[in-house]
PDB file of C-alpha atoms in Angstrom:
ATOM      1  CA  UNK A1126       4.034  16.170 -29.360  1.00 70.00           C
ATOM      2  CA  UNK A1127       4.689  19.626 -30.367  1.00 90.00           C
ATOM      3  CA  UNK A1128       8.158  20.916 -29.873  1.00 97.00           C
ATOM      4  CA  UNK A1129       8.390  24.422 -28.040  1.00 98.00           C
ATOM      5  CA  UNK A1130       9.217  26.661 -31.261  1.00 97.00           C
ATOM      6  CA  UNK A1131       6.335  25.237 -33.016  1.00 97.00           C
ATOM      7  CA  UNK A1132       3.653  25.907 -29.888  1.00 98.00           C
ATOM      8  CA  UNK A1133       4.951  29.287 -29.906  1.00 98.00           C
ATOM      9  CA  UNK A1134       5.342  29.966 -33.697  1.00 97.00           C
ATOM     10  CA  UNK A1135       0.991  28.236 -33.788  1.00 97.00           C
ATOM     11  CA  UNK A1136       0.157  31.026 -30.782  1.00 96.00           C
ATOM     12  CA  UNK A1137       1.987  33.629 -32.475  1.00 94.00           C
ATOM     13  CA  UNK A1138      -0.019  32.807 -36.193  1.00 95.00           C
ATOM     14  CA  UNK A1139      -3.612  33.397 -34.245  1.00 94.00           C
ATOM     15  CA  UNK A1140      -1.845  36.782 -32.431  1.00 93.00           C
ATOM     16  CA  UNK A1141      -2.087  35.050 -28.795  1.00 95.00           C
ATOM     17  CA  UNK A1142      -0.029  35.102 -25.450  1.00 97.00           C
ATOM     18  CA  UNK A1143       1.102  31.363 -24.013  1.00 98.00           C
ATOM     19  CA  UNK A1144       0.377  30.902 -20.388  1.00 98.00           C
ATOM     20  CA  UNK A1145       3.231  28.454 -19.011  1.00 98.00           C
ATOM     21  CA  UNK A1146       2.636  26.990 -15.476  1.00 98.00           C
ATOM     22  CA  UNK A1147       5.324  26.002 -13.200  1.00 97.00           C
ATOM     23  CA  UNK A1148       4.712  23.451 -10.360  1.00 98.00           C
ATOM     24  CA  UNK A1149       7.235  21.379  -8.787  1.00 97.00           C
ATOM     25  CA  UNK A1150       7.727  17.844  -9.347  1.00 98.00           C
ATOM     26  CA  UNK A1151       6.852  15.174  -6.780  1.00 97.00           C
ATOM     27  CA  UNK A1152       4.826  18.167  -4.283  1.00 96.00           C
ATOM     28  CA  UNK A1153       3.085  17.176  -2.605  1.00 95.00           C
ATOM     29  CA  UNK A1154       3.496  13.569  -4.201  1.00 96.00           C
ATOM     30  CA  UNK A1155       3.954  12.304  -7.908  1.00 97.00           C
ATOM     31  CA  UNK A1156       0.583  11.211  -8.440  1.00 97.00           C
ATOM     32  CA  UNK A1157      -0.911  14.823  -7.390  1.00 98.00           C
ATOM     33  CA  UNK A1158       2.107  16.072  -9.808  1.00 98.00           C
ATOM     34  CA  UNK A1159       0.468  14.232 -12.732  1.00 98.00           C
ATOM     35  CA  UNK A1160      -2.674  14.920 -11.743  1.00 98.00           C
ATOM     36  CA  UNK A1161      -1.849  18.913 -11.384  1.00 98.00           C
ATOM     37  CA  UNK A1162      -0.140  18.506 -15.484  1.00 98.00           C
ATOM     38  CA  UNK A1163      -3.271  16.942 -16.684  1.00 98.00           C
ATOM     39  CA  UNK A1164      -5.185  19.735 -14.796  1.00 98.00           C
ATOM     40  CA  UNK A1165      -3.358  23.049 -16.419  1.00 98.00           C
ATOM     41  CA  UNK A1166      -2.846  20.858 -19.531  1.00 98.00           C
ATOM     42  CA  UNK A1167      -7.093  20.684 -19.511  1.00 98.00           C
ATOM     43  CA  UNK A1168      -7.349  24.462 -17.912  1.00 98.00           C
ATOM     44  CA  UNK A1169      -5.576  26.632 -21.124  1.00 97.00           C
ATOM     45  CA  UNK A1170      -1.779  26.024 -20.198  1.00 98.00           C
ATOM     46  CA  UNK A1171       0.036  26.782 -23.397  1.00 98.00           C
ATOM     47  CA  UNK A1172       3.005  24.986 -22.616  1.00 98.00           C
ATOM     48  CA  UNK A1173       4.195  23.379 -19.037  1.00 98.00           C
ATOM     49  CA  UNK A1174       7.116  24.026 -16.917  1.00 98.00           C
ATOM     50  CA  UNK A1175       8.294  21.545 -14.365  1.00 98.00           C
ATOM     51  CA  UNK A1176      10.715  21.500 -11.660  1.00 97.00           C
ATOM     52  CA  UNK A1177      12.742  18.946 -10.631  1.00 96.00           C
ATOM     53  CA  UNK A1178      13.457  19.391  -6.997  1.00 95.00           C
ATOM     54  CA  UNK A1179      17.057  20.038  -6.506  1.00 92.00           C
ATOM     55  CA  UNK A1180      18.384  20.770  -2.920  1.00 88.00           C
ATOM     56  CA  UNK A1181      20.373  24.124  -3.646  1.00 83.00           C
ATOM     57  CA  UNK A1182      17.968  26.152  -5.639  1.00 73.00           C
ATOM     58  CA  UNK A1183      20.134  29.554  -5.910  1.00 77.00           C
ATOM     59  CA  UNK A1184      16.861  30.925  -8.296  1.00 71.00           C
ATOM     60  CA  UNK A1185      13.796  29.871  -6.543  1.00 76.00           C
ATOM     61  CA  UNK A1186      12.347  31.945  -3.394  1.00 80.00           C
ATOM     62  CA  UNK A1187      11.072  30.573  -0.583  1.00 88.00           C
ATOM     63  CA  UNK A1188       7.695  28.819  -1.950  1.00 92.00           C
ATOM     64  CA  UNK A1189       9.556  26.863  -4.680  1.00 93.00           C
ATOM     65  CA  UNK A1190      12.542  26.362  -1.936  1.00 92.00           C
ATOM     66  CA  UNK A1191       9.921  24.813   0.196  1.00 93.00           C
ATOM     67  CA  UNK A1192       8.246  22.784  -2.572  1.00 95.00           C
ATOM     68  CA  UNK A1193      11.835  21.058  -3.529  1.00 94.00           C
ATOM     69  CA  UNK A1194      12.620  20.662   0.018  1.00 94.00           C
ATOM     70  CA  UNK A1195       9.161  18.521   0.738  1.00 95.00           C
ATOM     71  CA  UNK A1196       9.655  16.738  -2.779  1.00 96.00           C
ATOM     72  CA  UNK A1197      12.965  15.554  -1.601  1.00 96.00           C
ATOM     73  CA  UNK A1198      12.417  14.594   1.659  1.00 96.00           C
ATOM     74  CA  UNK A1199       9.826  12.335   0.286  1.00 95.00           C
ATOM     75  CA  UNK A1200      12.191  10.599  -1.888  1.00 96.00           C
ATOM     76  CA  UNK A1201      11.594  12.289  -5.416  1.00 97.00           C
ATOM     77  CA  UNK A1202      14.312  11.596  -7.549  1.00 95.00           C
ATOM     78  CA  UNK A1203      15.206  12.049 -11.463  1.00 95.00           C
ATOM     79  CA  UNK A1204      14.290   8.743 -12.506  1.00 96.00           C
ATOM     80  CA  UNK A1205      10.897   8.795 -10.695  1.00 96.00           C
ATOM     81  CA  UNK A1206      10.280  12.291 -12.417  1.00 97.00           C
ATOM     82  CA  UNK A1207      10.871  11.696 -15.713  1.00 97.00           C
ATOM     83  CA  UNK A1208       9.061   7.747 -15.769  1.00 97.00           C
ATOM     84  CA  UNK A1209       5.709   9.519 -14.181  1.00 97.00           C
ATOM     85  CA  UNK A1210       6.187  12.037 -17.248  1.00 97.00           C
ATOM     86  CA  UNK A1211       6.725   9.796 -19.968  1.00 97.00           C
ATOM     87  CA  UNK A1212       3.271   7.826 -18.817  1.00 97.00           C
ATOM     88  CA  UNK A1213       2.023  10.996 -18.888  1.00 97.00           C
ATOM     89  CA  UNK A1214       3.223  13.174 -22.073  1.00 96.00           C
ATOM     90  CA  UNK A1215       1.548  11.307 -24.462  1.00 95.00           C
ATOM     91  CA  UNK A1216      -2.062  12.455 -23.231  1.00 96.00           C
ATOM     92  CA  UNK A1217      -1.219  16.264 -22.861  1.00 97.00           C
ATOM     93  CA  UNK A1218      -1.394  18.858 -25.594  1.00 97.00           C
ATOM     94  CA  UNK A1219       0.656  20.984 -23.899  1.00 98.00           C
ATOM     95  CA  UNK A1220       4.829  20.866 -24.113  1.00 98.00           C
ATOM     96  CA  UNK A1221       6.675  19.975 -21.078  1.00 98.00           C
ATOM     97  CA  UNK A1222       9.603  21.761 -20.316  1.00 98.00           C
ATOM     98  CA  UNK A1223      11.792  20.783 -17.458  1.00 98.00           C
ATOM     99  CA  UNK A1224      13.605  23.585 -15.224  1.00 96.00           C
ATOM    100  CA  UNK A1225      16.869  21.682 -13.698  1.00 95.00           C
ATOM    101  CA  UNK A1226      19.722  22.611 -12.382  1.00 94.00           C
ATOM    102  CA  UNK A1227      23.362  22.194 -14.127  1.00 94.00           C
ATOM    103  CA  UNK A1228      24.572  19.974 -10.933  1.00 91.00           C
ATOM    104  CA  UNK A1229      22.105  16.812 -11.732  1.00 92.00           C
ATOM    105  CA  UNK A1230      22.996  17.135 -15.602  1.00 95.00           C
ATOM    106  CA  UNK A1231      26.954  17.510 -14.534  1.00 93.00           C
ATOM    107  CA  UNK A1232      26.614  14.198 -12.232  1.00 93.00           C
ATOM    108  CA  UNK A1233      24.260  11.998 -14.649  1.00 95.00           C
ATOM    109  CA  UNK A1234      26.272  13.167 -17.822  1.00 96.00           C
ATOM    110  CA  UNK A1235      25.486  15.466 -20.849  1.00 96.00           C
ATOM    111  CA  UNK A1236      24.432  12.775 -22.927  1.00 97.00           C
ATOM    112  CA  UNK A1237      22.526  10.161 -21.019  1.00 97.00           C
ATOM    113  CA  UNK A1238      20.700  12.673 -19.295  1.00 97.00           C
ATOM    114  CA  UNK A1239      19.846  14.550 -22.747  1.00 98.00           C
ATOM    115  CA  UNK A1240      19.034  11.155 -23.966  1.00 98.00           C
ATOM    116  CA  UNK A1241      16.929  10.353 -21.481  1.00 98.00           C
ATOM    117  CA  UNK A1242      14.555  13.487 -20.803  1.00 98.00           C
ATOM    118  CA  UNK A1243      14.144  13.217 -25.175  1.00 98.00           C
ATOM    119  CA  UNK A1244      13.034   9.524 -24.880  1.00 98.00           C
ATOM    120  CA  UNK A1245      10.645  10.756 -21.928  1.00 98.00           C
ATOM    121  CA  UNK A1246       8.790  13.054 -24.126  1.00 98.00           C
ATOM    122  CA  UNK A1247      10.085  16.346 -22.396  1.00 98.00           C
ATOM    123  CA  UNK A1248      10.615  19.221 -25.229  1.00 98.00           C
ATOM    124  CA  UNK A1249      12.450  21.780 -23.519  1.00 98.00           C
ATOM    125  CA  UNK A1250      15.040  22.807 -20.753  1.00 98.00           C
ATOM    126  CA  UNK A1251      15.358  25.571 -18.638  1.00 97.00           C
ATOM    127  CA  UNK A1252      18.489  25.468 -16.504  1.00 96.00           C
ATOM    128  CA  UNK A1253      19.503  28.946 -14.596  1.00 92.00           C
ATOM    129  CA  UNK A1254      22.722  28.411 -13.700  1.00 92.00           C
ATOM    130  CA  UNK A1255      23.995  27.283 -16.958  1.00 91.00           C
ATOM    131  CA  UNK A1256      26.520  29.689 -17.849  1.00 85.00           C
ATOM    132  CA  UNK A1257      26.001  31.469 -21.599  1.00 88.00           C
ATOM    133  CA  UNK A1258      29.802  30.863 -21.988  1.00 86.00           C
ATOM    134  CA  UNK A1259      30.074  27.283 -21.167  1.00 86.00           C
ATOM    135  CA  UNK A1260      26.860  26.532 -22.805  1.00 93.00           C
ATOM    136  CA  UNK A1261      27.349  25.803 -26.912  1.00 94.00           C
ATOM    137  CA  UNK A1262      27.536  22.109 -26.465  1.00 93.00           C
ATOM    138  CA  UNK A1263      25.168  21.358 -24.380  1.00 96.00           C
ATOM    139  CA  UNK A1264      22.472  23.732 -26.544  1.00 97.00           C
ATOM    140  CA  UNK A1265      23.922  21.413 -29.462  1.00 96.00           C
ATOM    141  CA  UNK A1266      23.317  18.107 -28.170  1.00 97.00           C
ATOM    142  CA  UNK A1267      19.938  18.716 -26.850  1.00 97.00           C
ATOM    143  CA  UNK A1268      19.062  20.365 -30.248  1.00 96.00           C
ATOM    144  CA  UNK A1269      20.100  16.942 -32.395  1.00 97.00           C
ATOM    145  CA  UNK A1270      17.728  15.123 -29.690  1.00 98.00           C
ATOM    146  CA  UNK A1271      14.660  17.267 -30.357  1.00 97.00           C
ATOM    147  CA  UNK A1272      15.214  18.996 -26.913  1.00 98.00           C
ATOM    148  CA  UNK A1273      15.319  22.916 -26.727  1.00 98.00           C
ATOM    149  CA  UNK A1274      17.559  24.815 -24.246  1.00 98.00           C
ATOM    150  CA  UNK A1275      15.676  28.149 -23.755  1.00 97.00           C
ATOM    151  CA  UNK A1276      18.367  30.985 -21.971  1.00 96.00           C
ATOM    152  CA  UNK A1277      17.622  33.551 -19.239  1.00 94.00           C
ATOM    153  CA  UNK A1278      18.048  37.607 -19.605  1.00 91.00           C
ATOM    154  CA  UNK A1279      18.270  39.106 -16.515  1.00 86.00           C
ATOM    155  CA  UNK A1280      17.686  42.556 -15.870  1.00 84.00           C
ATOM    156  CA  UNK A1281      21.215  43.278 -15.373  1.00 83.00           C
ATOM    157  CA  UNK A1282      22.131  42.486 -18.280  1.00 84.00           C
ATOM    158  CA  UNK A1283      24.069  44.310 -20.520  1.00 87.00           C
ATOM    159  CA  UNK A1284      22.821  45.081 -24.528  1.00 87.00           C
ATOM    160  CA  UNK A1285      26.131  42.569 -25.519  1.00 91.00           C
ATOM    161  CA  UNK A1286      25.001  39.950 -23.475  1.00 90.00           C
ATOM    162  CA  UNK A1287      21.449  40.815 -24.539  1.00 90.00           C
ATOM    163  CA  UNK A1288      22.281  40.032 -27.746  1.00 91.00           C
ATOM    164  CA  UNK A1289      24.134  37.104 -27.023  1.00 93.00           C
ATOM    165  CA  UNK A1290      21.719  35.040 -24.928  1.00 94.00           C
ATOM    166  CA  UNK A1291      19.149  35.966 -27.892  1.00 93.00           C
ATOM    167  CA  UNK A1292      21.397  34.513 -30.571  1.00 94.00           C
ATOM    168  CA  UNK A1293      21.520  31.191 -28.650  1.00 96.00           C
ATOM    169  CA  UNK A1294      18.143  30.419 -26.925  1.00 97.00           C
ATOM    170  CA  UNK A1295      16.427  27.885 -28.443  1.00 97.00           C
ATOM    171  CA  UNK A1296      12.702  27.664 -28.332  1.00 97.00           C
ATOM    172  CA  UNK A1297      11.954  31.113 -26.354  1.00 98.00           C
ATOM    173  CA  UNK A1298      13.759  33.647 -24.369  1.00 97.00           C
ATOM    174  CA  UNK A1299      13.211  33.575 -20.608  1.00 96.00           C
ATOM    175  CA  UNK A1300      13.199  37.083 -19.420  1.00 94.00           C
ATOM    176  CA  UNK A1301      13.629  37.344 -15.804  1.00 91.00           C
ATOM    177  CA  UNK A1302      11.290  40.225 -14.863  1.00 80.00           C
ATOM    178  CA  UNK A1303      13.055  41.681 -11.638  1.00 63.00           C
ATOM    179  CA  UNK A1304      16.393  40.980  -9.865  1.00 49.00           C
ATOM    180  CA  UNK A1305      16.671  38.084  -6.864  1.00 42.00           C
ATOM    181  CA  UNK A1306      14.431  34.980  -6.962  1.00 42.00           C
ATOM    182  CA  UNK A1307      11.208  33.383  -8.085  1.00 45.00           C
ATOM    183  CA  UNK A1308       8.254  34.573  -5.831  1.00 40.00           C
ATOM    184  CA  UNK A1309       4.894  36.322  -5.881  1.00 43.00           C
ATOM    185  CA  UNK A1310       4.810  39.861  -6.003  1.00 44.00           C
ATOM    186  CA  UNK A1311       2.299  42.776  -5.991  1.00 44.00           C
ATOM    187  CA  UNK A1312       3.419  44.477  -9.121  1.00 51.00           C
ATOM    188  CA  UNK A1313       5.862  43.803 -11.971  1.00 57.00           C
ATOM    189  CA  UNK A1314       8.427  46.466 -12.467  1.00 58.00           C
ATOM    190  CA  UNK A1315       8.279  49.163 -15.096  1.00 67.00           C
ATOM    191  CA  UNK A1316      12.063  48.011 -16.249  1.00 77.00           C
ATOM    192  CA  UNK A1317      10.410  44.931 -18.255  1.00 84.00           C
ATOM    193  CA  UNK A1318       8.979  47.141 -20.345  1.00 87.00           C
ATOM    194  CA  UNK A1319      12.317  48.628 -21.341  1.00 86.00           C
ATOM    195  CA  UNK A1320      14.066  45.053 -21.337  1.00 87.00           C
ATOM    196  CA  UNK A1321      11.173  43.645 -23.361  1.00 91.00           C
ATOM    197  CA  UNK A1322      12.118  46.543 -26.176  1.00 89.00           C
ATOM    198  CA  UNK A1323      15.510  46.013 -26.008  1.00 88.00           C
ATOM    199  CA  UNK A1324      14.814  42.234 -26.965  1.00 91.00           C
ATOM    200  CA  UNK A1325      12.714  42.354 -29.301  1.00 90.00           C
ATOM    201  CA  UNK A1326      15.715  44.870 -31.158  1.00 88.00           C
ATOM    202  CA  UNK A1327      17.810  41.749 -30.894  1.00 87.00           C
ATOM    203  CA  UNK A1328      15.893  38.884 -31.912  1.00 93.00           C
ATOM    204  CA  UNK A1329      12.334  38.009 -33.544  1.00 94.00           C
ATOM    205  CA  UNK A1330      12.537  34.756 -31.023  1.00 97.00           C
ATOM    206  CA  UNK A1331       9.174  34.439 -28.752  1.00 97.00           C
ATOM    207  CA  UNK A1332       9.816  36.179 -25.309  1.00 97.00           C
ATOM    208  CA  UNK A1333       8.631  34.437 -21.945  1.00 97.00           C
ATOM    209  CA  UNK A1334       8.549  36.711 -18.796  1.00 95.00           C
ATOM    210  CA  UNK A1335       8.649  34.856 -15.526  1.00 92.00           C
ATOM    211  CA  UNK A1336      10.044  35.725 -12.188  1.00 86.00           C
ATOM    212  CA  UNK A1337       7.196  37.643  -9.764  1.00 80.00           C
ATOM    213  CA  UNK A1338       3.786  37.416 -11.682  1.00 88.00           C
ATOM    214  CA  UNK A1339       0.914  36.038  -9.943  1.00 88.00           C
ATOM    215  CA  UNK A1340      -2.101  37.846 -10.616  1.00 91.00           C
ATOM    216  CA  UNK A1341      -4.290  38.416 -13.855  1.00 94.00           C
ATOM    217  CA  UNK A1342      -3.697  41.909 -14.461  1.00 92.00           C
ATOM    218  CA  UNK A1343       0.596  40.994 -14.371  1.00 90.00           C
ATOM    219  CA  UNK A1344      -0.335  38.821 -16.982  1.00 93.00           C
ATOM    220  CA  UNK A1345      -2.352  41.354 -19.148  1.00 94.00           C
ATOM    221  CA  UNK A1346       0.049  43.273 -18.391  1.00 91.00           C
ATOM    222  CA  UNK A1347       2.856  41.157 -20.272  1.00 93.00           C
ATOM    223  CA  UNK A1348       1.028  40.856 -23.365  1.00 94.00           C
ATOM    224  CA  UNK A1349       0.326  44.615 -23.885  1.00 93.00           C
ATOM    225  CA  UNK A1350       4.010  44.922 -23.555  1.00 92.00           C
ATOM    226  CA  UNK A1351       4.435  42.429 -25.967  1.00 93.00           C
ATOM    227  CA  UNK A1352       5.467  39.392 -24.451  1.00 95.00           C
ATOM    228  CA  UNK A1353       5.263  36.130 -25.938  1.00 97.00           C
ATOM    229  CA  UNK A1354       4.207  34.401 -22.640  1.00 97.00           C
ATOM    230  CA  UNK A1355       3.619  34.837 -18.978  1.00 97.00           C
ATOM    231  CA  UNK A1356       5.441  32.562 -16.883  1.00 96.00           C
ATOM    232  CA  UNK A1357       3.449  32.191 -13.205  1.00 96.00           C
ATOM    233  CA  UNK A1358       5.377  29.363 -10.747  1.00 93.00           C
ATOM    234  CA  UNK A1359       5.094  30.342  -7.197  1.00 93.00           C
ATOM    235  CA  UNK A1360       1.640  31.189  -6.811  1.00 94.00           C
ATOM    236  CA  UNK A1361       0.849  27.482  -8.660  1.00 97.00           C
ATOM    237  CA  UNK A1362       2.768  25.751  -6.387  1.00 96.00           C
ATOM    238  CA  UNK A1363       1.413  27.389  -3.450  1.00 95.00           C
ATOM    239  CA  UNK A1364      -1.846  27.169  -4.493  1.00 96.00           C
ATOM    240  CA  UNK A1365      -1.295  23.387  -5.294  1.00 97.00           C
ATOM    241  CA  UNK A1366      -0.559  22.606  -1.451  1.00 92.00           C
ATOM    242  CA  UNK A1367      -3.356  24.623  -0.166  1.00 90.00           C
ATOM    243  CA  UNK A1368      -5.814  21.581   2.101  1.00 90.00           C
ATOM    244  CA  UNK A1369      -6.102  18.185   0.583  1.00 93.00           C
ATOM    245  CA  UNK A1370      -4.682  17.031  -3.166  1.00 95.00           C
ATOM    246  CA  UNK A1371      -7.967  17.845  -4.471  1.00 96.00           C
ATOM    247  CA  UNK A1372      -8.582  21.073  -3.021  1.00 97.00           C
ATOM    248  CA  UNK A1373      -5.205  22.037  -4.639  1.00 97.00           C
ATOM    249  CA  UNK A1374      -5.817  20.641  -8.079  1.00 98.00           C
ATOM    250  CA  UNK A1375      -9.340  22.118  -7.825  1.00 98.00           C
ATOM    251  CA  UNK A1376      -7.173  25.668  -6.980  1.00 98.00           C
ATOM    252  CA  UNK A1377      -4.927  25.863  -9.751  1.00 98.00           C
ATOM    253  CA  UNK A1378      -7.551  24.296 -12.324  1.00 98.00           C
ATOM    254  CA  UNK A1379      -9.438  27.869 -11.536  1.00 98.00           C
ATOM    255  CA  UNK A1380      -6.228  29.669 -11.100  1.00 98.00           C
ATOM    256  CA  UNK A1381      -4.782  28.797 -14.341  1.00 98.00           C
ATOM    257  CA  UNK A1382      -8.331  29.391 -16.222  1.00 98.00           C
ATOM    258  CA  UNK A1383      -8.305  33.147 -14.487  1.00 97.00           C
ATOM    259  CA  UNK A1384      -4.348  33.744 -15.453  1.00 97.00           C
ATOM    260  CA  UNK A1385      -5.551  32.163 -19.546  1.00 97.00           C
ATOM    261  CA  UNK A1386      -8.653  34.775 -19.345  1.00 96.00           C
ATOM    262  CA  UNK A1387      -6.295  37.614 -19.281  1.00 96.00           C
ATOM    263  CA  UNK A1388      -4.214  36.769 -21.728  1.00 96.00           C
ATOM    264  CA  UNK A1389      -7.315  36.911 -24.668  1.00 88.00           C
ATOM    265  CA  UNK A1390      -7.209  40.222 -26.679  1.00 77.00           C
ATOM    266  CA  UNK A1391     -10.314  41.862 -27.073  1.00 67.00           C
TER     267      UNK A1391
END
């Protein structure tokens, strides 16, 4: 499968945006989770982001919160996640990158669990409490094992930092469009702009914006600010668990097709 850099670096040769999805592992069930990849993989998903539920999710409002919660309680664990994806990767154009928390790595190990999302197929990792200081080590293991570790900016940042995060990201940047948690909002703030400027002064690395878009026009909106990719994960996962399985994979088939729309240039 296609590793993260290279998805970005084929998008970036025909002058498009990547749409990544975010749903949330084992919600409402595993099967509807593979179901759902093969669905955005099939609707113009550029590259996939899935969450393994994780019962402190500092980042994630109060959709995602929910999702992990329900995952959880039905018995979703690690091991479940990562042997429905490797059934699964081999069918789907579209990378998978996996958004953990540092806690499950910490307890399974660096290594096997680097070992073990590679051998599963998964080509990326986003993990938002990983601290840019303690970081180096982990970003070089995954690396040797074909797995990129892609960094968040928030908007507090400062340039230094900035700068920093840039230097080490592998395989995008993940610019976090406002301050607080994931969740849907009505508008994206003007400050991405700015932040998106100030990146792009610091590194030629594709830029993902994620955090608060969940319309079309937030999208759009990305890309004529010159965003690499729009990153939409609440309003995917809500619309996943809206009536029966179908109904939801029915939902975010047309949902993700809508979000893909907006990102052609004219």
């Amino acid at each position: 499968m296609t590793s993260v850099s290279d998805c970005f670096a084929r998008l970036r040769d025909r002058g498009q945006c990547a749409l990544i999805p975010f749903i949330t592992a084992g919600d409402p069930d595993l099967e509807t989770t593979a179901a759902a990849l093969k669905r955005l993989d099939d609707s113009g998903a550029d590259l996939i982001e899935l969450g393994v539920p994780y019962s402190d999710p500092l980042a994630d409002g109060p959709v995602i919160q929910a999702a992990a919660t329900r995952a959880l309680q039905r018995g979703t664990r690690l091991d479940d996640v990562l042997s429905m994806v490797t059934t699964l990767i081999p069918d789907l154009r579209a990378p998978v990158i996996l958004f953990t928390y540092y806690n499950p790595i910490h307890y399974r190990g660096v290594d096997k669990y680097l070992q073990q999302v590679s051998q599963a197929g998964v080509k990326g990792l986003v993990i938002p409490d990983l601290p840019l200081e303690e970081a180096d080590t982990l970003l070089q293991k995954a690396s040797d094992l074909g797995v990129e570790v892609t960094l968040l900016v928030a908007p507090t940042s400062s340039k230094e930092r900035i700068h920093k995060i840039a230097e080490k990201s592998q395989g995008f940047i993940y610019l976090v469009s406002t301050t607080g948690v994931t969740g849907m909002r009505t508008k994206v703030e003007s400050r991405v702009n700015e932040l998106l400027q100030e990146l792009r002064q610091a590194t030629d690395k594709p830029i993902g914006v994620g955090f608060g878009i969940s319309q079309p026009e937030h999208a759009r909106q990305m890309m004529d600010w010159g965003a690499d990719a729009a990153i939409v994960g609440s309003a995917f996962v809500k619309r996943l668990n809206e009536g029966a399985p179908a109904q939801g994979l029915t939902s975010i088939s047309e949902y993700c097709r809508s979000l893909k729309s907006a990102l052609v240039r004219e």
